[in-house]
Structures are given as C-alpha cells and as structure tokens.
PDB file of C-alpha atoms and ligand atoms in Angstrom:
ATOM      1  CA  MET D 277     -23.919  86.328  -3.263  1.00  0.00           C
ATOM      2  CA  ARG D 278     -24.215  89.066  -0.659  1.00  0.00           C
ATOM      3  CA  LEU D 279     -22.154  92.180  -1.177  1.00  0.00           C
ATOM      4  CA  ASN D 280     -20.925  93.614   2.111  1.00  0.00           C
ATOM      5  CA  ILE D 281     -19.071  96.812   2.827  1.00  0.00           C
ATOM      6  CA  ILE D 282     -16.871  97.102   5.885  1.00  0.00           C
ATOM      7  CA  ALA D 283     -15.440 100.443   6.999  1.00  0.00           C
ATOM      8  CA  ALA D 284     -14.361 102.480  10.008  1.00  0.00           C
ATOM      9  CA  VAL D 285     -15.642 106.043   9.847  1.00  0.00           C
ATOM     10  CA  ALA D 286     -15.167 109.139  11.976  1.00  0.00           C
ATOM     11  CA  SER D 287     -18.135 111.333  12.912  1.00  0.00           C
ATOM     12  CA  ASN D 288     -17.631 113.359   9.708  1.00  0.00           C
ATOM     13  CA  ASN D 289     -17.395 110.169   7.588  1.00  0.00           C
ATOM     14  CA  ALA D 290     -13.595 110.562   7.287  1.00  0.00           C
ATOM     15  CA  ILE D 291     -11.809 107.271   6.599  1.00  0.00           C
ATOM     16  CA  GLY D 292      -8.218 108.156   5.799  1.00  0.00           C
ATOM     17  CA  TYR D 293      -5.390 110.623   5.416  1.00  0.00           C
ATOM     18  CA  LYS D 294      -2.394 110.300   3.095  1.00  0.00           C
ATOM     19  CA  ASN D 295      -3.374 106.716   2.286  1.00  0.00           C
ATOM     20  CA  ARG D 296      -3.409 105.656   5.926  1.00  0.00           C
ATOM     21  CA  LEU D 297      -6.151 104.793   8.358  1.00  0.00           C
ATOM     22  CA  LEU D 298      -7.096 107.461  10.896  1.00  0.00           C
ATOM     23  CA  TYR D 299      -7.516 105.199  13.921  1.00  0.00           C
ATOM     24  CA  HIS D 300      -6.086 101.878  15.021  1.00  0.00           C
ATOM     25  CA  ILE D 301      -8.556 100.256  17.376  1.00  0.00           C
ATOM     26  CA  LYS D 302      -7.568  96.701  18.295  1.00  0.00           C
ATOM     27  CA  ALA D 303     -11.115  95.418  18.690  1.00  0.00           C
ATOM     28  CA  ASP D 304     -12.019  96.919  15.325  1.00  0.00           C
ATOM     29  CA  MET D 305      -9.117  95.131  13.629  1.00  0.00           C
ATOM     30  CA  ALA D 306     -10.208  91.888  15.312  1.00  0.00           C
ATOM     31  CA  ARG D 307     -13.789  92.320  14.140  1.00  0.00           C
ATOM     32  CA  PHE D 308     -12.592  93.072  10.614  1.00  0.00           C
ATOM     33  CA  ARG D 309     -10.561  89.885  10.613  1.00  0.00           C
ATOM     34  CA  GLN D 310     -13.360  87.776  12.086  1.00  0.00           C
ATOM     35  CA  LEU D 311     -15.953  89.005   9.574  1.00  0.00           C
ATOM     36  CA  THR D 312     -13.769  88.762   6.465  1.00  0.00           C
ATOM     37  CA  LEU D 313     -11.790  85.585   7.214  1.00  0.00           C
ATOM     38  CA  ASN D 314     -12.330  82.830   4.610  1.00  0.00           C
ATOM     39  CA  HIS D 315     -14.156  85.264   2.335  1.00  0.00           C
ATOM     40  CA  THR D 316     -13.200  87.400  -0.651  1.00  0.00           C
ATOM     41  CA  VAL D 317     -12.100  90.971  -0.028  1.00  0.00           C
ATOM     42  CA  ILE D 318     -12.174  93.575  -2.792  1.00  0.00           C
ATOM     43  CA  MET D 319     -10.096  96.723  -2.518  1.00  0.00           C
ATOM     44  CA  GLY D 320      -8.756  99.599  -4.578  1.00  0.00           C
ATOM     45  CA  ARG D 321      -5.098  99.670  -5.596  1.00  0.00           C
ATOM     46  CA  ARG D 322      -4.267 102.449  -3.113  1.00  0.00           C
ATOM     47  CA  THR D 323      -5.783 100.553  -0.189  1.00  0.00           C
ATOM     48  CA  PHE D 324      -3.776  97.490  -1.216  1.00  0.00           C
ATOM     49  CA  GLU D 325      -0.620  99.612  -1.143  1.00  0.00           C
ATOM     50  CA  SER D 326      -1.498 100.793   2.358  1.00  0.00           C
ATOM     51  CA  LEU D 327      -1.635  97.267   3.796  1.00  0.00           C
ATOM     52  CA  PRO D 328       1.425  96.824   6.029  1.00  0.00           C
ATOM     53  CA  GLY D 329       1.775  93.085   5.383  1.00  0.00           C
ATOM     54  CA  GLY D 330       0.600  92.765   1.789  1.00  0.00           C
ATOM     55  CA  PRO D 331      -2.357  90.542   0.900  1.00  0.00           C
ATOM     56  CA  LEU D 332      -4.641  89.629   3.821  1.00  0.00           C
ATOM     57  CA  GLU D 333      -4.012  86.037   4.840  1.00  0.00           C
ATOM     58  CA  GLY D 334      -6.878  83.557   4.895  1.00  0.00           C
ATOM     59  CA  ARG D 335      -8.869  85.558   2.372  1.00  0.00           C
ATOM     60  CA  ARG D 336      -9.123  85.752  -1.416  1.00  0.00           C
ATOM     61  CA  ASN D 337      -7.657  89.192  -2.201  1.00  0.00           C
ATOM     62  CA  ILE D 338      -9.020  91.086  -5.200  1.00  0.00           C
ATOM     63  CA  VAL D 339      -7.466  94.420  -6.151  1.00  0.00           C
ATOM     64  CA  LEU D 340      -9.033  96.796  -8.663  1.00  0.00           C
ATOM     65  CA  SER D 341      -6.666  98.714 -10.893  1.00  0.00           C
ATOM     66  CA  ASN D 342      -6.265 100.103 -14.368  1.00  0.00           C
ATOM     67  CA  SER D 343      -2.545 100.755 -13.936  1.00  0.00           C
ATOM     68  CA  VAL D 344      -1.380  97.411 -12.531  1.00  0.00           C
ATOM     69  CA  THR D 345      -2.172  93.995 -14.026  1.00  0.00           C
ATOM     70  CA  ALA D 346      -0.635  91.614 -11.482  1.00  0.00           C
ATOM     71  CA  LEU D 347       0.209  91.669  -7.776  1.00  0.00           C
ATOM     72  CA  PRO D 348       1.612  88.752  -5.777  1.00  0.00           C
ATOM     73  CA  GLY D 349      -1.050  86.980  -3.729  1.00  0.00           C
ATOM     74  CA  CYS D 350      -3.879  88.932  -5.368  1.00  0.00           C
ATOM     75  CA  GLU D 351      -6.180  88.812  -8.341  1.00  0.00           C
ATOM     76  CA  VAL D 352      -6.309  92.078 -10.224  1.00  0.00           C
ATOM     77  CA  TYR D 353      -9.413  93.214 -12.102  1.00  0.00           C
ATOM     78  CA  SER D 354      -9.982  96.337 -14.158  1.00  0.00           C
ATOM     79  CA  SER D 355     -13.580  96.916 -13.045  1.00  0.00           C
ATOM     80  CA  LEU D 356     -15.855  96.216 -10.092  1.00  0.00           C
ATOM     81  CA  ASP D 357     -18.303  94.312 -12.308  1.00  0.00           C
ATOM     82  CA  LYS D 358     -15.558  91.977 -13.565  1.00  0.00           C
ATOM     83  CA  ALA D 359     -14.444  91.380  -9.979  1.00  0.00           C
ATOM     84  CA  LEU D 360     -18.001  90.663  -8.836  1.00  0.00           C
ATOM     85  CA  ASP D 361     -18.586  88.304 -11.781  1.00  0.00           C
ATOM     86  CA  SER D 362     -15.597  86.294 -10.569  1.00  0.00           C
ATOM     87  CA  CYS D 363     -17.307  85.899  -7.172  1.00  0.00           C
ATOM     88  CA  ASN D 364     -20.321  84.091  -8.575  1.00  0.00           C
ATOM     89  CA  GLY D 365     -21.333  81.299  -6.190  1.00  0.00           C
ATOM     90  CA  GLU D 366     -19.665  82.798  -3.117  1.00  0.00           C
ATOM     91  CA  THR D 367     -21.835  83.579  -0.089  1.00  0.00           C
ATOM     92  CA  ASP D 368     -20.296  86.821   1.159  1.00  0.00           C
ATOM     93  CA  VAL D 369     -17.914  89.233  -0.495  1.00  0.00           C
ATOM     94  CA  PHE D 370     -16.497  92.255   1.339  1.00  0.00           C
ATOM     95  CA  VAL D 371     -15.526  95.601  -0.143  1.00  0.00           C
ATOM     96  CA  ILE D 372     -12.827  96.898   2.201  1.00  0.00           C
ATOM     97  CA  GLY D 373     -12.065 100.333   0.712  1.00  0.00           C
ATOM     98  CA  GLY D 374     -11.011 102.875  -0.028  1.00  0.00           C
ATOM     99  CA  GLU D 375     -13.041 105.958  -0.825  1.00  0.00           C
ATOM    100  CA  SER D 376     -13.457 105.254  -4.547  1.00  0.00           C
ATOM    101  CA  LEU D 377     -14.483 101.630  -4.020  1.00  0.00           C
ATOM    102  CA  TYR D 378     -16.918 102.538  -1.243  1.00  0.00           C
ATOM    103  CA  LYS D 379     -18.544 105.126  -3.524  1.00  0.00           C
ATOM    104  CA  GLU D 380     -18.899 102.738  -6.425  1.00  0.00           C
ATOM    105  CA  SER D 381     -20.096  99.739  -4.420  1.00  0.00           C
ATOM    106  CA  LEU D 382     -22.534 101.445  -1.994  1.00  0.00           C
ATOM    107  CA  PRO D 383     -25.454 101.397  -4.490  1.00  0.00           C
ATOM    108  CA  LYS D 384     -24.876  97.663  -5.066  1.00  0.00           C
ATOM    109  CA  ALA D 385     -24.251  96.633  -1.450  1.00  0.00           C
ATOM    110  CA  ASP D 386     -26.607  94.468   0.631  1.00  0.00           C
ATOM    111  CA  ARG D 387     -25.071  95.089   4.052  1.00  0.00           C
ATOM    112  CA  LEU D 388     -22.772  97.596   5.747  1.00  0.00           C
ATOM    113  CA  PHE D 389     -20.539  96.711   8.676  1.00  0.00           C
ATOM    114  CA  MET D 390     -19.568 100.075  10.038  1.00  0.00           C
ATOM    115  CA  THR D 391     -17.360 101.068  12.933  1.00  0.00           C
ATOM    116  CA  GLU D 392     -18.560 104.543  13.838  1.00  0.00           C
ATOM    117  CA  ILE D 393     -15.940 106.390  15.837  1.00  0.00           C
ATOM    118  CA  GLU D 394     -16.984 109.376  17.952  1.00  0.00           C
ATOM    119  CA  SER D 395     -14.225 111.674  16.821  1.00  0.00           C
ATOM    120  CA  VAL D 396     -13.416 114.181  14.100  1.00  0.00           C
ATOM    121  CA  PRO D 397      -9.812 113.904  12.899  1.00  0.00           C
ATOM    122  CA  GLU D 398      -7.701 117.047  12.507  1.00  0.00           C
ATOM    123  CA  GLU D 399      -6.844 116.048   8.968  1.00  0.00           C
ATOM    124  CA  ALA D 400      -8.506 113.741   6.455  1.00  0.00           C
ATOM    125  CA  ASP D 401      -8.531 113.422   2.691  1.00  0.00           C
ATOM    126  CA  ALA D 402     -10.698 110.331   2.163  1.00  0.00           C
ATOM    127  CA  PHE D 403     -14.349 110.003   3.126  1.00  0.00           C
ATOM    128  CA  PHE D 404     -17.118 107.397   3.141  1.00  0.00           C
ATOM    129  CA  PRO D 405     -20.172 108.372   1.050  1.00  0.00           C
ATOM    130  CA  ASP D 406     -23.434 109.421   2.711  1.00  0.00           C
ATOM    131  CA  TYR D 407     -25.299 106.364   4.015  1.00  0.00           C
ATOM    132  CA  SER D 408     -27.846 108.191   6.152  1.00  0.00           C
ATOM    133  CA  LYS D 409     -30.761 107.161   3.917  1.00  0.00           C
ATOM    134  CA  GLY D 410     -31.923 103.778   2.650  1.00  0.00           C
ATOM    135  CA  TRP D 411     -30.354 101.692   5.417  1.00  0.00           C
ATOM    136  CA  LYS D 412     -31.730 100.230   8.635  1.00  0.00           C
ATOM    137  CA  VAL D 413     -29.721  99.272  11.691  1.00  0.00           C
ATOM    138  CA  VAL D 414     -29.854  95.549  12.431  1.00  0.00           C
ATOM    139  CA  ASN D 415     -27.216  95.379  15.140  1.00  0.00           C
ATOM    140  CA  LYS D 416     -25.405  97.909  17.299  1.00  0.00           C
ATOM    141  CA  GLU D 417     -22.690  97.517  19.945  1.00  0.00           C
ATOM    142  CA  SER D 418     -21.043 100.444  21.681  1.00  0.00           C
ATOM    143  CA  HIS D 419     -17.560 100.317  23.185  1.00  0.00           C
ATOM    144  CA  GLU D 420     -14.775 102.546  24.411  1.00  0.00           C
ATOM    145  CA  THR D 421     -11.020 102.132  24.020  1.00  0.00           C
ATOM    146  CA  GLN D 422      -9.290 101.318  27.312  1.00  0.00           C
ATOM    147  CA  LYS D 423      -6.438 103.829  27.165  1.00  0.00           C
ATOM    148  CA  THR D 424      -7.931 106.886  25.494  1.00  0.00           C
ATOM    149  CA  HIS D 425     -11.628 106.271  26.254  1.00  0.00           C
ATOM    150  CA  ARG D 426     -12.490 106.888  22.614  1.00  0.00           C
ATOM    151  CA  LYS D 427     -16.079 105.831  21.986  1.00  0.00           C
ATOM    152  CA  TYR D 428     -16.895 103.690  18.972  1.00  0.00           C
ATOM    153  CA  THR D 429     -19.900 101.658  17.885  1.00  0.00           C
ATOM    154  CA  PHE D 430     -20.124  98.628  15.637  1.00  0.00           C
ATOM    155  CA  VAL D 431     -23.249  99.234  13.567  1.00  0.00           C
ATOM    156  CA  ASP D 432     -24.546  96.702  11.050  1.00  0.00           C
ATOM    157  CA  TYR D 433     -26.994  97.902   8.414  1.00  0.00           C
ATOM    158  CA  GLU D 434     -29.239  96.265   5.863  1.00  0.00           C
ATOM    159  CA  ARG D 435     -31.150  97.952   3.062  1.00  0.00           C
ATOM    160  CA  ASN D 436     -34.454  99.190   4.433  1.00  0.00           C
ATOM    161  CA  GLY D 437     -36.280  98.037   1.322  1.00  0.00           C
ATOM    162  CA  GLU D 438     -38.223 101.298   0.820  1.00  0.00           C
TER     163      GLU D 438
HETATM  164  N1  NAP U 270     -11.380 103.594   7.384  1.00  0.00           N
HETATM  165  C1  NAP U 270     -11.498 102.531   6.607  1.00  0.00           C
HETATM  166  O1  NAP U 270     -12.263 101.616   6.917  1.00  0.00           O
HETATM  167  C2  NAP U 270     -10.679 102.443   5.352  1.00  0.00           C
HETATM  168  C3  NAP U 270     -10.608 101.240   4.652  1.00  0.00           C
HETATM  169  C4  NAP U 270      -9.853 101.194   3.477  1.00  0.00           C
HETATM  170  C5  NAP U 270      -9.198 102.333   3.034  1.00  0.00           C
HETATM  171  N2  NAP U 270      -9.279 103.469   3.751  1.00  0.00           N
HETATM  172  C6  NAP U 270      -8.601 104.696   3.310  1.00  0.00           C
HETATM  173  O2  NAP U 270      -9.091 105.083   2.030  1.00  0.00           O
HETATM  174  C7  NAP U 270      -8.080 105.865   1.385  1.00  0.00           C
HETATM  175  C8  NAP U 270      -7.867 105.330  -0.017  1.00  0.00           C
HETATM  176  O3  NAP U 270      -9.008 105.572  -0.814  1.00  0.00           O
HETATM  177  P1  NAP U 270      -8.832 105.998  -2.358  1.00  0.00           P
HETATM  178  O4  NAP U 270     -10.173 106.267  -2.915  1.00  0.00           O
HETATM  179  O5  NAP U 270      -7.780 107.068  -2.450  1.00  0.00           O
HETATM  180  O6  NAP U 270      -8.148 104.704  -3.003  1.00  0.00           O
HETATM  181  P2  NAP U 270      -8.668 103.212  -3.290  1.00  0.00           P
HETATM  182  O7  NAP U 270     -10.138 103.205  -3.525  1.00  0.00           O
HETATM  183  O8  NAP U 270      -8.120 102.308  -2.266  1.00  0.00           O
HETATM  184  O9  NAP U 270      -7.869 102.906  -4.635  1.00  0.00           O
HETATM  185  C9  NAP U 270      -8.088 103.711  -5.755  1.00  0.00           C
HETATM  186  C10 NAP U 270      -7.510 103.012  -6.959  1.00  0.00           C
HETATM  187  O10 NAP U 270      -8.170 101.767  -7.159  1.00  0.00           O
HETATM  188  C11 NAP U 270      -8.345 101.538  -8.534  1.00  0.00           C
HETATM  189  N3  NAP U 270      -9.772 101.511  -8.828  1.00  0.00           N
HETATM  190  C12 NAP U 270     -10.783 102.029  -8.100  1.00  0.00           C
HETATM  191  N4  NAP U 270     -11.967 101.764  -8.670  1.00  0.00           N
HETATM  192  C13 NAP U 270     -11.698 101.061  -9.780  1.00  0.00           C
HETATM  193  C14 NAP U 270     -12.506 100.482 -10.795  1.00  0.00           C
HETATM  194  N5  NAP U 270     -13.842 100.569 -10.780  1.00  0.00           N
HETATM  195  N6  NAP U 270     -11.891  99.823 -11.813  1.00  0.00           N
HETATM  196  C15 NAP U 270     -10.538  99.705 -11.833  1.00  0.00           C
HETATM  197  N7  NAP U 270      -9.732 100.224 -10.901  1.00  0.00           N
HETATM  198  C16 NAP U 270     -10.299 100.898  -9.894  1.00  0.00           C
HETATM  199  C17 NAP U 270      -7.599 102.641  -9.257  1.00  0.00           C
HETATM  200  O11 NAP U 270      -6.272 102.156  -9.363  1.00  0.00           O
HETATM  201  P3  NAP U 270      -5.253 102.568 -10.517  1.00  0.00           P
HETATM  202  O12 NAP U 270      -4.901 103.994 -10.224  1.00  0.00           O
HETATM  203  O13 NAP U 270      -4.124 101.613 -10.329  1.00  0.00           O
HETATM  204  O14 NAP U 270      -5.984 102.399 -11.817  1.00  0.00           O
HETATM  205  C18 NAP U 270      -7.690 103.781  -8.263  1.00  0.00           C
HETATM  206  O15 NAP U 270      -6.679 104.743  -8.419  1.00  0.00           O
HETATM  207  C19 NAP U 270      -6.837 105.735   2.251  1.00  0.00           C
HETATM  208  O16 NAP U 270      -6.689 106.874   3.068  1.00  0.00           O
HETATM  209  C20 NAP U 270      -7.120 104.517   3.124  1.00  0.00           C
HETATM  210  O17 NAP U 270      -6.439 104.551   4.348  1.00  0.00           O
HETATM  211  C21 NAP U 270     -10.007 103.545   4.898  1.00  0.00           C
END
C-alpha cells in the first residue's frame, strides 16, 4: 500500500484559516477528485467538519477522532495506525488533511501531491509541515487562474531515498 498526501499550500506553507481552505481553485479541486476517486481518504475530524457536502462520494472516507466514534458515511478510527491497518491490501491511500494529520503522516508517506500556490494569505492558522528535505520532484505542472491570474503549480514528490 502506498501512502499519499495531497494538499494545497501557500508560499508560506499555510493551508487553512478558521477551519476553511484558503483558496478555491477549480482545477485543483478537479485534480483532487481525479487522484482520490475510488481510493480511501483519511482525514482529521476538523477537516471532515469543514467538508461542505459531508463524506466525499466515490471514496472510502476514514475520519480520525478521539471525541467522536461514529459519523454517517465514514469509518472512524482513534489512531492513524489503526486506520492504516484497515487499509491493508489497498493500492493507494490518501491523507487529505488537516494540519495535525499532515504532521503525523509525513514521516510515513511515500508520495506527496502538492498544489503550490504563489501567494501568502493575510491570515492563516493551519500550516503544512516542512517538506523541503528528503523529497524529490517527479512531476511539475504550472498554471494560472483565468480570472485573478494567480499562479499555482502541481508538484508531485517521491522520497529521494537518501
Ligand atoms: N489546504 C489543504 O490542502 C487542506 C486540506 C485539509 C484541511 N486543511 C485545513 O486544515 C485545517 C484543519 O487542520 P487541524 O489540524 O486543525 O485539524 P484536522 O487535522 O483536520 O483534525 C484534527 C482532529 O482530528 C483528530 N485526530 C487527529 N489526529 C488524530 C490521531 N492520530 N488519532 C485520533 N484522532 C486524531 C482529532 O479529533 P478529536 O478532537 O475529535 O479527537 C483532532 O482534533 C483547516 O483550516 C482546514 O481547512 C487544508
């Protein structure tokens, strides 16, 4: 089983504010859907609560929590290891946030699917951990939003094996 992390980060590694995403880039949402569809997604309880439509359709939704034991349309686990054990035999599993889950899963992850947005938000209270060392770029695609000309790059990383 490959453990993948998928995240959209600002230039200062910011990922959220007040339990909401900082940017809504259509192509990024589409890429997220395309990569995670038919796979298992693992998220923290706060990220689950931030989803506008509840569990993500077409995917096995796992939520980590120590305060909640059941959520409709989801499997709830009390630790990352228990959640990962339940994914035995799957090809790809995606950690989809938030800050606490990214921190805990980064040392275990095989691949990172990052959307790196060329912007620093005015306010942020959630950040992605430092991933500047130990990872090599295996694919990179730069784009710009049509309306606001915000630059963003899809960057895929694998462990550099050093
Ligand atoms: N930019 C992006 O790509 C992206 C993606 C996702 C989320 N986000 C942002 O990230 C922020 C949320 O991050 P966050 O760190 O505050 O919350 P989070 O990681 O989504 O959820 C934290 C909660 O998850 C549970 N949890 C985490 N690790 C656990 C473990 N090992 N075992 C059991 N339960 C565990 C706990 O729930 P209980 O308190 O119930 O025990 C904890 O309070 C938001 O701003 C959101 O918008 C950004």
